[in-house]
XYZ file of C-alpha atoms in Angstrom:
265
model
C 0.000 0.000 0.000
C 2.900 2.360 0.665
C 4.084 1.701 -2.882
C 0.579 2.293 -4.302
C 0.368 5.682 -2.548
C 3.996 6.586 -3.351
C 4.918 6.617 0.319
C 8.123 4.561 0.258
C 10.500 6.750 2.279
C 13.930 6.748 0.613
C 16.797 9.223 1.026
C 14.726 11.757 2.943
C 11.730 11.763 0.607
C 8.751 9.727 -0.586
C 9.070 7.878 -3.884
C 7.719 5.091 -6.071
C 9.952 2.059 -6.388
C 8.449 1.035 -9.732
C 9.165 2.934 -12.919
C 6.362 4.535 -14.915
C 5.220 2.369 -17.826
C 4.946 5.433 -20.044
C 2.358 7.265 -22.100
C 0.562 5.155 -24.730
C 2.055 1.964 -23.322
C -0.202 -1.085 -23.433
C -0.645 -0.717 -19.662
C -1.814 2.893 -20.027
C -4.219 2.097 -22.861
C -5.577 -1.069 -21.230
C -6.252 0.760 -17.985
C -7.973 3.829 -19.440
C -10.066 1.929 -21.987
C -11.174 -0.464 -19.240
C -12.269 2.535 -17.170
C -14.170 4.059 -20.082
C -15.876 0.740 -20.910
C -16.925 0.326 -17.264
C -18.090 3.958 -17.119
C -20.327 3.546 -20.177
C -21.668 0.149 -19.079
C -22.611 1.379 -15.587
C -24.197 4.564 -16.979
C -26.404 2.491 -19.283
C -27.213 -0.007 -16.519
C -28.195 2.559 -13.877
C -29.748 4.896 -16.442
C -32.125 2.316 -17.885
C -32.865 0.898 -14.426
C -33.863 4.303 -12.995
C -35.402 5.870 -16.098
C -38.986 5.275 -14.974
C -38.411 6.021 -11.285
C -39.106 9.155 -9.255
C -36.837 12.209 -9.345
C -35.728 11.429 -5.794
C -34.663 7.913 -6.756
C -32.880 9.180 -9.865
C -31.104 11.794 -7.772
C -29.810 9.162 -5.336
C -27.230 8.043 -7.892
C -25.971 11.631 -8.260
C -25.671 11.972 -4.481
C -23.487 8.850 -4.461
C -21.396 10.285 -7.330
C -20.950 13.610 -5.511
C -19.815 11.820 -2.361
C -17.449 9.390 -4.112
C -15.746 11.907 -6.408
C -14.961 14.243 -3.498
C -13.969 11.409 -1.135
C -11.369 10.110 -3.608
C -10.090 13.633 -4.214
C -9.777 14.459 -0.503
C -7.797 11.268 0.160
C -5.568 12.096 -2.808
C -4.926 15.639 -1.531
C -4.039 14.383 1.967
C -1.579 11.827 0.566
C -0.004 14.413 -1.754
C 0.523 16.791 1.174
C 2.248 13.985 3.100
C 4.321 12.958 0.092
C 5.451 16.540 -0.574
C 6.028 17.081 3.152
C 4.163 20.351 2.761
C 0.851 20.945 4.531
C 0.049 23.783 2.083
C 0.411 21.673 -1.055
C -3.407 21.542 -1.285
C -3.237 25.030 -2.800
C -1.900 23.404 -5.972
C -4.595 20.738 -6.246
C -7.714 22.893 -5.981
C -10.696 21.958 -8.230
C -9.849 24.711 -10.691
C -9.109 22.652 -13.783
C -11.925 22.161 -16.274
C -12.249 18.437 -15.595
C -12.065 18.871 -11.807
C -14.939 21.385 -11.780
C -17.210 18.364 -11.403
C -16.083 18.263 -7.757
C -18.199 21.415 -7.398
C -20.832 20.878 -10.087
C -21.862 17.359 -9.031
C -22.761 18.345 -5.438
C -24.679 21.349 -6.810
C -26.550 19.055 -9.202
C -27.256 16.529 -6.453
C -28.296 18.795 -3.578
C -29.591 22.080 -5.030
C -33.067 22.785 -6.341
C -34.718 24.911 -9.001
C -32.772 26.601 -11.776
C -29.430 26.186 -9.982
C -29.965 22.417 -9.986
C -31.030 22.437 -13.629
C -28.024 24.533 -14.663
C -25.658 22.335 -12.620
C -27.091 19.180 -14.195
C -26.523 20.728 -17.615
C -22.962 21.667 -16.645
C -22.225 18.059 -15.637
C -23.779 16.793 -18.876
C -21.806 19.211 -21.061
C -18.373 18.911 -19.467
C -18.494 15.524 -17.703
C -17.848 13.283 -20.684
C -15.268 15.720 -22.092
C -13.392 15.676 -18.771
C -13.568 11.886 -18.641
C -11.881 11.511 -22.029
C -9.236 14.198 -21.459
C -8.578 12.982 -17.902
C -7.997 9.354 -18.900
C -6.845 8.941 -22.494
C -5.667 12.540 -22.814
C -3.711 12.666 -19.538
C -0.820 10.788 -21.120
C 1.801 12.856 -19.284
C 0.674 11.315 -15.978
C 1.629 7.870 -17.232
C 5.150 9.107 -17.945
C 5.405 10.373 -14.372
C 3.695 7.653 -12.295
C 3.141 3.889 -12.545
C -0.246 2.966 -14.007
C -1.379 1.221 -10.832
C -0.581 4.079 -8.484
C -2.819 6.398 -6.501
C -2.096 9.276 -8.861
C -3.371 7.507 -11.967
C -5.982 5.217 -10.391
C -7.682 7.932 -8.330
C -7.501 10.415 -11.212
C -8.965 7.802 -13.560
C -11.779 7.006 -11.133
C -12.762 10.639 -10.477
C -12.752 11.501 -14.181
C -14.753 8.370 -14.954
C -17.313 9.334 -12.302
C -17.730 12.643 -14.143
C -18.282 10.822 -17.429
C -20.644 8.329 -15.799
C -22.730 11.151 -14.300
C -22.885 12.954 -17.647
C -24.182 9.876 -19.491
C -26.469 8.842 -16.619
C -28.185 12.251 -16.513
C -28.866 12.045 -20.258
C -30.125 8.456 -20.195
C -32.322 8.894 -17.128
C -33.845 12.087 -18.521
C -32.677 14.583 -15.881
C -31.018 16.998 -18.316
C -33.110 20.106 -18.914
C -30.795 21.950 -21.352
C -33.194 24.885 -21.139
C -31.999 27.874 -23.099
C -32.961 30.199 -20.229
C -30.448 28.362 -17.992
C -27.576 28.799 -20.447
C -26.500 32.029 -18.726
C -26.403 30.322 -15.300
C -24.364 27.409 -16.664
C -22.055 29.856 -18.424
C -21.742 31.943 -15.238
C -20.533 28.866 -13.319
C -17.841 28.328 -15.939
C -16.756 31.977 -16.191
C -16.830 32.501 -12.424
C -14.510 29.582 -11.799
C -12.307 30.662 -14.717
C -11.799 34.018 -12.991
C -10.982 32.258 -9.703
C -8.499 30.029 -11.554
C -6.818 33.034 -13.162
C -6.498 34.846 -9.824
C -5.122 31.687 -8.187
C -2.592 31.355 -11.011
C -1.296 34.884 -10.419
C -1.067 34.437 -6.653
C 0.442 30.938 -6.724
C 2.369 31.211 -10.007
C 0.478 28.152 -11.194
C -1.434 27.069 -14.300
C -4.998 26.158 -13.368
C -7.215 25.573 -16.424
C -4.037 25.996 -18.493
C -4.753 29.723 -18.574
C -1.098 30.720 -18.285
C 0.746 28.076 -20.354
C -0.151 25.164 -22.607
C 2.046 22.645 -20.674
C 2.161 20.275 -23.628
C -1.620 20.175 -24.135
C -3.358 20.843 -27.502
C -3.686 24.447 -26.293
C -0.107 24.799 -27.584
C -1.631 25.596 -31.005
C -3.194 28.771 -29.642
C -0.336 29.544 -27.242
C 2.117 29.569 -30.160
C -0.351 31.436 -32.360
C -0.290 34.453 -30.021
C 3.310 33.889 -28.835
C 2.082 33.268 -25.286
C 0.496 36.704 -24.959
C -0.672 36.898 -21.297
C -3.957 38.551 -22.270
C -4.871 36.984 -25.613
C -3.995 33.396 -24.681
C -6.252 33.023 -21.583
C -9.080 34.800 -23.423
C -8.776 32.263 -26.260
C -8.851 29.341 -23.802
C -11.984 30.626 -22.068
C -13.478 31.470 -25.458
C -12.993 27.841 -26.512
C -14.968 26.731 -23.442
C -17.837 29.026 -24.459
C -17.724 27.815 -28.069
C -17.810 24.200 -26.899
C -20.813 24.913 -24.667
C -22.655 26.654 -27.490
C -21.947 23.809 -29.913
C -23.150 21.257 -27.358
C -26.444 23.110 -26.961
C -26.828 23.399 -30.742
C -26.144 19.695 -31.357
C -28.413 18.697 -28.457
C -31.375 20.614 -29.871
C -30.579 19.403 -33.379
C -30.774 15.775 -32.201
C -33.891 16.378 -30.080
C -35.721 18.079 -32.945
C -34.893 15.225 -35.303
C -36.082 12.670 -32.755
C -39.334 14.558 -32.271
C -39.911 14.758 -36.032
C -39.288 11.028 -36.408
C -41.835 10.295 -33.660
C -44.446 12.475 -35.366
C -43.870 10.873 -38.733
């Protein structure tokens, strides 16, 4: 267990004994595709099972998701603080990355009511599956840094898969509202946290939401395009979030309208 959590104490610090298998290794791909397959299978299973049940029963699954995703993340933060031998290391693992926003959005979706609940459900639907893919398959750099079967990759894979599961479950069970009048609320959640991430980056000299640097992500295209301009680059990143949200709404209504027409015909 010490090895799994990276808590083997050697030469005055905590380390892994095993070497990382590497990005795109068969271990990396087997692990992440197994997670995605399980995520999809469970979303279909619970979604179809609860589709005809009451809103309270449907919501019970989201409550479990909200609890589990935050429980895994809290344990991870505690272990990282121990491993770094720095009680303030939690400042660098705040839920201020796009995929980790589900740590906030899922509890809002599970426990709030009214338009805030509807907007939070939509937020989970829109960004949950995206975060699941980017946080498993796309997080290749993590598999260069840590062994596949380590806390860092296993816990990260689980939390991102919970986000993807919740996104698919909400759609299948029929809890997504995707009301146009809630678009502003959903957008406000995104923009508000983007501002917090930017402020945290300035204070901590960090890179939440990749607003300061591309760090080897596909954002490098835009970072190089504007030569890393400290104003233009973060605006482009946030603008991409807004474009993605708008496209998701457009495609959602396109599909719904086609389904409704097919039912009528």
